[in-house]
């Protein structure tokens, strides 16, 4: 059996007349040291570039911002109303938000493990190609086509549709939401195209914009959450409602309602896996990836719970006009028409 490790043979040093000259040994040692320093510098530079030739520019904040930016989308601003309608009561809705959050956090931890095992770009596609290599990455290829041509475009289209509705609500043209469908589609298409071009042109600037969007989303949710907390404490006057006093009275317990509510909830949590597609560009991935997933998902969970409490502390179920515009209706009711918009 061939040993795994064979020590080098100790050969006696051979006499070389060239080393007899004064100072020659020190010159050789200095030259070797310079070569070692140059090699170390090249190694550091090479470690900043991926195998695909991409620079590792994503730090802890940017990785967390990617997760926050992908998870916090139209979901938390539009789905809470539909979740309550399916399960019957806000109290039951909060429990379902907690359950779906636990499942999502478990998935994020699994992705942290996979990302540190395979620190290259590709995400789910790369992981599937390792798990099912035969027949020659068939499963990964099918998944790639499904995500590229069906899942991702559908998710983007759903988000920009809600974005367009909020855009016209903020502009004071709520009538356009019902009567100008072509304008909704046009605004959405413009938003998608602008972000696509930016991502193609510059990774650095797209990261900066992503960081800005993440901060804006967190600030918006913080405003909603803090306002709801102040309302519950009585610091801000409000019209008493019956959403929480009813408890679990009226909760729907059938499987269809539960499944429909969970589908909307997982849509609101979806997005934590996206950092896996660029994990090869993350600095110090073994430290950064788990930390970013933990920080982002923990922060989002707290904000989601407080946002739901805020929504239904202010707006009675009977007064919800359009579930898609729940957050806008909340702002309008709390801060007035001008400020709310």
GROMACS .gro file of C-alpha atoms in nm:
model
  341
    1UNK     CA    1   0.000   0.000   0.000
    2UNK     CA    2   0.130   0.340  -0.091
    3UNK     CA    3   0.161   0.566   0.216
    4UNK     CA    4  -0.040   0.887   0.218
    5UNK     CA    5   0.264   1.089   0.314
    6UNK     CA    6   0.630   1.013   0.244
    7UNK     CA    7   0.893   1.236   0.410
    8UNK     CA    8   1.157   1.385   0.187
    9UNK     CA    9   1.496   1.213   0.192
   10UNK     CA   10   1.764   1.401   0.379
   11UNK     CA   11   2.044   1.439   0.125
   12UNK     CA   12   2.381   1.571   0.241
   13UNK     CA   13   2.447   1.926   0.126
   14UNK     CA   14   2.670   1.943  -0.178
   15UNK     CA   15   2.969   2.176  -0.175
   16UNK     CA   16   2.939   2.463  -0.419
   17UNK     CA   17   3.234   2.695  -0.479
   18UNK     CA   18   2.997   2.978  -0.569
   19UNK     CA   19   2.882   2.995  -0.206
   20UNK     CA   20   3.239   3.046  -0.084
   21UNK     CA   21   3.233   3.407  -0.198
   22UNK     CA   22   3.171   3.656   0.084
   23UNK     CA   23   2.810   3.782   0.101
   24UNK     CA   24   2.674   3.540  -0.162
   25UNK     CA   25   2.458   3.352   0.090
   26UNK     CA   26   2.299   3.672   0.219
   27UNK     CA   27   2.226   3.787  -0.135
   28UNK     CA   28   2.056   3.457  -0.214
   29UNK     CA   29   1.855   3.474   0.107
   30UNK     CA   30   1.745   3.829   0.030
   31UNK     CA   31   1.643   3.725  -0.321
   32UNK     CA   32   1.445   3.430  -0.185
   33UNK     CA   33   1.273   3.660   0.067
   34UNK     CA   34   1.175   3.902  -0.209
   35UNK     CA   35   1.034   3.616  -0.414
   36UNK     CA   36   0.836   3.491  -0.113
   37UNK     CA   37   0.695   3.841  -0.053
   38UNK     CA   38   0.598   3.874  -0.419
   39UNK     CA   39   0.432   3.532  -0.411
   40UNK     CA   40   0.241   3.624  -0.095
   41UNK     CA   41   0.122   3.951  -0.254
   42UNK     CA   42   0.009   3.766  -0.567
   43UNK     CA   43  -0.175   3.513  -0.350
   44UNK     CA   44  -0.359   3.789  -0.162
   45UNK     CA   45  -0.457   3.954  -0.491
   46UNK     CA   46  -0.567   3.621  -0.635
   47UNK     CA   47  -0.782   3.551  -0.326
   48UNK     CA   48  -0.980   3.868  -0.401
   49UNK     CA   49  -1.082   3.732  -0.742
   50UNK     CA   50  -1.313   3.433  -0.801
   51UNK     CA   51  -1.247   3.147  -1.041
   52UNK     CA   52  -1.488   3.318  -1.280
   53UNK     CA   53  -1.277   3.638  -1.273
   54UNK     CA   54  -1.519   3.828  -1.046
   55UNK     CA   55  -1.394   4.044  -0.759
   56UNK     CA   56  -1.496   3.965  -0.402
   57UNK     CA   57  -1.664   4.292  -0.310
   58UNK     CA   58  -1.956   4.177  -0.092
   59UNK     CA   59  -1.897   4.232   0.279
   60UNK     CA   60  -2.120   4.164   0.581
   61UNK     CA   61  -2.338   4.473   0.535
   62UNK     CA   62  -2.386   4.419   0.161
   63UNK     CA   63  -2.461   4.047   0.207
   64UNK     CA   64  -2.719   4.132   0.474
   65UNK     CA   65  -2.861   4.403   0.248
   66UNK     CA   66  -2.900   4.150  -0.036
   67UNK     CA   67  -3.105   3.924   0.192
   68UNK     CA   68  -3.311   4.211   0.336
   69UNK     CA   69  -3.365   4.361  -0.008
   70UNK     CA   70  -3.481   4.031  -0.154
   71UNK     CA   71  -3.700   3.920   0.138
   72UNK     CA   72  -3.867   4.254   0.214
   73UNK     CA   73  -4.055   4.321  -0.105
   74UNK     CA   74  -4.422   4.360  -0.176
   75UNK     CA   75  -4.511   4.076   0.062
   76UNK     CA   76  -4.522   4.244   0.402
   77UNK     CA   77  -4.692   4.551   0.254
   78UNK     CA   78  -4.966   4.361   0.071
   79UNK     CA   79  -5.019   4.004   0.200
   80UNK     CA   80  -5.112   4.047   0.571
   81UNK     CA   81  -5.471   4.134   0.479
   82UNK     CA   82  -5.514   3.824   0.261
   83UNK     CA   83  -5.356   3.603   0.530
   84UNK     CA   84  -5.610   3.728   0.787
   85UNK     CA   85  -5.896   3.678   0.544
   86UNK     CA   86  -5.790   3.317   0.488
   87UNK     CA   87  -5.732   3.224   0.855
   88UNK     CA   88  -6.012   3.441   0.997
   89UNK     CA   89  -5.845   3.637   1.279
   90UNK     CA   90  -5.532   3.850   1.328
   91UNK     CA   91  -5.434   3.640   1.632
   92UNK     CA   92  -5.420   3.323   1.424
   93UNK     CA   93  -5.239   3.512   1.150
   94UNK     CA   94  -4.960   3.605   1.394
   95UNK     CA   95  -4.913   3.237   1.485
   96UNK     CA   96  -4.889   3.145   1.117
   97UNK     CA   97  -4.633   3.424   1.061
   98UNK     CA   98  -4.425   3.275   1.342
   99UNK     CA   99  -4.449   2.918   1.202
  100UNK     CA  100  -4.358   3.025   0.848
  101UNK     CA  101  -4.069   3.229   0.987
  102UNK     CA  102  -3.928   2.925   1.166
  103UNK     CA  103  -3.939   2.721   0.845
  104UNK     CA  104  -3.770   3.001   0.652
  105UNK     CA  105  -3.500   3.045   0.915
  106UNK     CA  106  -3.428   2.672   0.896
  107UNK     CA  107  -3.388   2.700   0.520
  108UNK     CA  108  -3.153   2.996   0.564
  109UNK     CA  109  -2.934   2.795   0.803
  110UNK     CA  110  -2.919   2.512   0.550
  111UNK     CA  111  -2.809   2.757   0.281
  112UNK     CA  112  -2.541   2.895   0.513
  113UNK     CA  113  -2.400   2.542   0.545
  114UNK     CA  114  -2.416   2.478   0.170
  115UNK     CA  115  -2.265   2.817   0.087
  116UNK     CA  116  -1.962   2.755   0.305
  117UNK     CA  117  -1.920   2.405   0.159
  118UNK     CA  118  -1.940   2.531  -0.202
  119UNK     CA  119  -1.821   2.895  -0.200
  120UNK     CA  120  -1.885   2.958  -0.569
  121UNK     CA  121  -2.160   3.145  -0.749
  122UNK     CA  122  -2.464   2.951  -0.862
  123UNK     CA  123  -2.670   2.891  -0.548
  124UNK     CA  124  -2.932   2.619  -0.578
  125UNK     CA  125  -2.816   2.524  -0.928
  126UNK     CA  126  -2.464   2.444  -0.806
  127UNK     CA  127  -2.590   2.253  -0.502
  128UNK     CA  128  -2.821   2.039  -0.715
  129UNK     CA  129  -2.542   1.964  -0.962
  130UNK     CA  130  -2.333   1.828  -0.673
  131UNK     CA  131  -2.623   1.632  -0.521
  132UNK     CA  132  -2.746   1.482  -0.852
  133UNK     CA  133  -2.450   1.467  -1.093
  134UNK     CA  134  -2.612   1.200  -1.316
  135UNK     CA  135  -2.753   1.212  -1.574
  136UNK     CA  136  -2.504   1.497  -1.628
  137UNK     CA  137  -2.652   1.778  -1.419
  138UNK     CA  138  -3.001   1.706  -1.554
  139UNK     CA  139  -3.183   1.809  -1.234
  140UNK     CA  140  -2.976   2.128  -1.201
  141UNK     CA  141  -3.039   2.218  -1.566
  142UNK     CA  142  -3.415   2.171  -1.536
  143UNK     CA  143  -3.412   2.382  -1.220
  144UNK     CA  144  -3.207   2.653  -1.392
  145UNK     CA  145  -3.452   2.676  -1.683
  146UNK     CA  146  -3.751   2.680  -1.445
  147UNK     CA  147  -3.605   2.960  -1.233
  148UNK     CA  148  -3.482   3.164  -1.530
  149UNK     CA  149  -3.789   3.145  -1.753
  150UNK     CA  150  -4.079   3.092  -1.510
  151UNK     CA  151  -4.024   3.140  -1.135
  152UNK     CA  152  -3.804   3.451  -1.131
  153UNK     CA  153  -3.990   3.647  -1.402
  154UNK     CA  154  -4.322   3.570  -1.232
  155UNK     CA  155  -4.190   3.687  -0.894
  156UNK     CA  156  -4.050   4.009  -1.042
  157UNK     CA  157  -4.374   4.077  -1.229
  158UNK     CA  158  -4.577   4.032  -0.911
  159UNK     CA  159  -4.352   4.273  -0.721
  160UNK     CA  160  -4.352   4.548  -0.983
  161UNK     CA  161  -4.731   4.524  -1.010
  162UNK     CA  162  -4.762   4.613  -0.641
  163UNK     CA  163  -4.489   4.877  -0.678
  164UNK     CA  164  -4.690   5.048  -0.952
  165UNK     CA  165  -5.002   5.054  -0.735
  166UNK     CA  166  -4.814   5.219  -0.448
  167UNK     CA  167  -4.656   5.461  -0.693
  168UNK     CA  168  -4.995   5.596  -0.806
  169UNK     CA  169  -5.130   5.593  -0.451
  170UNK     CA  170  -4.837   5.810  -0.339
  171UNK     CA  171  -4.893   6.037  -0.639
  172UNK     CA  172  -5.254   6.094  -0.530
  173UNK     CA  173  -5.402   5.917  -0.834
  174UNK     CA  174  -5.573   5.624  -0.669
  175UNK     CA  175  -5.827   5.618  -0.954
  176UNK     CA  176  -5.551   5.509  -1.194
  177UNK     CA  177  -5.509   5.183  -1.002
  178UNK     CA  178  -5.852   5.064  -1.112
  179UNK     CA  179  -5.881   5.225  -1.456
  180UNK     CA  180  -5.530   5.254  -1.604
  181UNK     CA  181  -5.397   4.899  -1.612
  182UNK     CA  182  -5.163   4.978  -1.902
  183UNK     CA  183  -4.995   5.250  -1.692
  184UNK     CA  184  -4.937   5.000  -1.410
  185UNK     CA  185  -4.767   4.765  -1.655
  186UNK     CA  186  -4.563   5.048  -1.806
  187UNK     CA  187  -4.432   5.171  -1.469
  188UNK     CA  188  -4.341   4.816  -1.374
  189UNK     CA  189  -4.159   4.753  -1.702
  190UNK     CA  190  -3.960   5.076  -1.664
  191UNK     CA  191  -3.856   4.986  -1.310
  192UNK     CA  192  -3.744   4.637  -1.416
  193UNK     CA  193  -3.551   4.767  -1.716
  194UNK     CA  194  -3.370   5.038  -1.518
  195UNK     CA  195  -3.255   4.793  -1.249
  196UNK     CA  196  -3.151   4.538  -1.513
  197UNK     CA  197  -2.933   4.791  -1.694
  198UNK     CA  198  -2.772   4.906  -1.367
  199UNK     CA  199  -2.684   4.548  -1.269
  200UNK     CA  200  -2.529   4.486  -1.610
  201UNK     CA  201  -2.324   4.806  -1.607
  202UNK     CA  202  -2.177   4.800  -1.254
  203UNK     CA  203  -2.174   4.552  -0.967
  204UNK     CA  204  -2.048   4.821  -0.728
  205UNK     CA  205  -2.324   5.072  -0.806
  206UNK     CA  206  -2.593   4.805  -0.804
  207UNK     CA  207  -2.471   4.703  -0.456
  208UNK     CA  208  -2.486   5.065  -0.342
  209UNK     CA  209  -2.842   5.101  -0.469
  210UNK     CA  210  -2.933   4.769  -0.308
  211UNK     CA  211  -2.795   4.894   0.024
  212UNK     CA  212  -2.998   5.216  -0.008
  213UNK     CA  213  -3.317   5.021  -0.086
  214UNK     CA  214  -3.255   4.788   0.209
  215UNK     CA  215  -3.220   5.086   0.445
  216UNK     CA  216  -3.537   5.247   0.304
  217UNK     CA  217  -3.735   4.924   0.350
  218UNK     CA  218  -3.614   4.881   0.708
  219UNK     CA  219  -3.693   5.244   0.789
  220UNK     CA  220  -4.043   5.207   0.641
  221UNK     CA  221  -4.109   4.894   0.845
  222UNK     CA  222  -3.965   5.059   1.155
  223UNK     CA  223  -4.205   5.352   1.112
  224UNK     CA  224  -4.497   5.111   1.084
  225UNK     CA  225  -4.377   4.897   1.377
  226UNK     CA  226  -4.297   5.184   1.615
  227UNK     CA  227  -4.625   5.357   1.531
  228UNK     CA  228  -4.818   5.041   1.604
  229UNK     CA  229  -4.632   4.994   1.932
  230UNK     CA  230  -4.710   5.354   2.038
  231UNK     CA  231  -5.074   5.303   1.945
  232UNK     CA  232  -5.099   4.992   2.159
  233UNK     CA  233  -4.933   5.173   2.451
  234UNK     CA  234  -5.178   5.461   2.421
  235UNK     CA  235  -4.914   5.719   2.330
  236UNK     CA  236  -5.105   5.796   2.010
  237UNK     CA  237  -5.482   5.838   2.004
  238UNK     CA  238  -5.678   5.597   1.789
  239UNK     CA  239  -6.030   5.469   1.738
  240UNK     CA  240  -6.068   5.146   1.940
  241UNK     CA  241  -6.107   4.840   1.718
  242UNK     CA  242  -6.215   4.481   1.768
  243UNK     CA  243  -5.938   4.301   1.579
  244UNK     CA  244  -5.747   4.183   1.887
  245UNK     CA  245  -6.033   4.174   2.138
  246UNK     CA  246  -6.204   3.901   1.936
  247UNK     CA  247  -5.911   3.666   2.005
  248UNK     CA  248  -5.944   3.341   1.810
  249UNK     CA  249  -6.320   3.374   1.767
  250UNK     CA  250  -6.395   3.323   1.399
  251UNK     CA  251  -6.072   3.138   1.316
  252UNK     CA  252  -6.101   2.911   1.012
  253UNK     CA  253  -5.962   2.564   1.080
  254UNK     CA  254  -6.004   2.397   0.740
  255UNK     CA  255  -5.698   2.273   0.550
  256UNK     CA  256  -5.768   2.481   0.239
  257UNK     CA  257  -5.765   2.811   0.430
  258UNK     CA  258  -5.450   2.711   0.617
  259UNK     CA  259  -5.269   2.612   0.295
  260UNK     CA  260  -5.374   2.932   0.115
  261UNK     CA  261  -5.252   3.147   0.405
  262UNK     CA  262  -4.918   2.964   0.426
  263UNK     CA  263  -4.865   3.010   0.051
  264UNK     CA  264  -4.894   3.388   0.093
  265UNK     CA  265  -4.670   3.379   0.400
  266UNK     CA  266  -4.389   3.188   0.230
  267UNK     CA  267  -4.411   3.438  -0.055
  268UNK     CA  268  -4.341   3.715   0.199
  269UNK     CA  269  -4.040   3.525   0.339
  270UNK     CA  270  -3.902   3.420   0.002
  271UNK     CA  271  -3.567   3.568  -0.099
  272UNK     CA  272  -3.321   3.450   0.167
  273UNK     CA  273  -3.168   3.204  -0.081
  274UNK     CA  274  -3.061   3.475  -0.327
  275UNK     CA  275  -2.730   3.546  -0.157
  276UNK     CA  276  -2.628   3.193  -0.257
  277UNK     CA  277  -2.617   3.296  -0.622
  278UNK     CA  278  -2.333   3.543  -0.551
  279UNK     CA  279  -2.164   3.365  -0.261
  280UNK     CA  280  -1.843   3.339  -0.465
  281UNK     CA  281  -1.813   3.719  -0.445
  282UNK     CA  282  -1.853   3.732  -0.065
  283UNK     CA  283  -1.548   3.824   0.141
  284UNK     CA  284  -1.449   3.571   0.410
  285UNK     CA  285  -1.750   3.358   0.324
  286UNK     CA  286  -1.725   3.120   0.621
  287UNK     CA  287  -1.779   3.409   0.860
  288UNK     CA  288  -1.982   3.652   0.652
  289UNK     CA  289  -2.250   3.419   0.510
  290UNK     CA  290  -2.385   3.269   0.838
  291UNK     CA  291  -2.368   3.607   1.012
  292UNK     CA  292  -2.550   3.789   0.732
  293UNK     CA  293  -2.826   3.527   0.713
  294UNK     CA  294  -2.873   3.526   1.090
  295UNK     CA  295  -2.873   3.905   1.126
  296UNK     CA  296  -3.101   3.963   0.828
  297UNK     CA  297  -3.359   3.692   0.904
  298UNK     CA  298  -3.371   3.778   1.276
  299UNK     CA  299  -3.424   4.148   1.205
  300UNK     CA  300  -3.688   4.077   0.942
  301UNK     CA  301  -3.880   3.845   1.175
  302UNK     CA  302  -3.905   4.111   1.446
  303UNK     CA  303  -4.013   4.377   1.194
  304UNK     CA  304  -4.273   4.146   1.037
  305UNK     CA  305  -4.440   4.067   1.370
  306UNK     CA  306  -4.451   4.432   1.481
  307UNK     CA  307  -4.579   4.543   1.139
  308UNK     CA  308  -4.871   4.298   1.158
  309UNK     CA  309  -4.954   4.414   1.508
  310UNK     CA  310  -4.946   4.773   1.385
  311UNK     CA  311  -5.164   4.713   1.079
  312UNK     CA  312  -5.447   4.548   1.268
  313UNK     CA  313  -5.426   4.777   1.569
  314UNK     CA  314  -5.518   5.064   1.338
  315UNK     CA  315  -5.735   4.925   1.060
  316UNK     CA  316  -6.046   4.719   1.143
  317UNK     CA  317  -6.097   4.424   0.911
  318UNK     CA  318  -6.424   4.572   0.791
  319UNK     CA  319  -6.250   4.889   0.669
  320UNK     CA  320  -5.981   4.732   0.452
  321UNK     CA  321  -6.039   4.870   0.102
  322UNK     CA  322  -5.770   4.694  -0.098
  323UNK     CA  323  -5.556   4.429   0.068
  324UNK     CA  324  -5.270   4.504  -0.170
  325UNK     CA  325  -5.254   4.860  -0.038
  326UNK     CA  326  -5.277   4.774   0.333
  327UNK     CA  327  -4.957   4.959   0.429
  328UNK     CA  328  -5.064   5.265   0.231
  329UNK     CA  329  -5.404   5.264   0.401
  330UNK     CA  330  -5.228   5.235   0.739
  331UNK     CA  331  -5.007   5.539   0.666
  332UNK     CA  332  -5.305   5.734   0.536
  333UNK     CA  333  -5.505   5.661   0.849
  334UNK     CA  334  -5.226   5.739   1.095
  335UNK     CA  335  -5.048   6.035   0.938
  336UNK     CA  336  -5.328   6.190   0.732
  337UNK     CA  337  -5.380   6.201   0.360
  338UNK     CA  338  -5.087   6.422   0.255
  339UNK     CA  339  -4.822   6.282   0.491
  340UNK     CA  340  -4.948   5.927   0.458
  341UNK     CA  341  -4.922   5.932   0.081
   0.00000   0.00000   0.00000
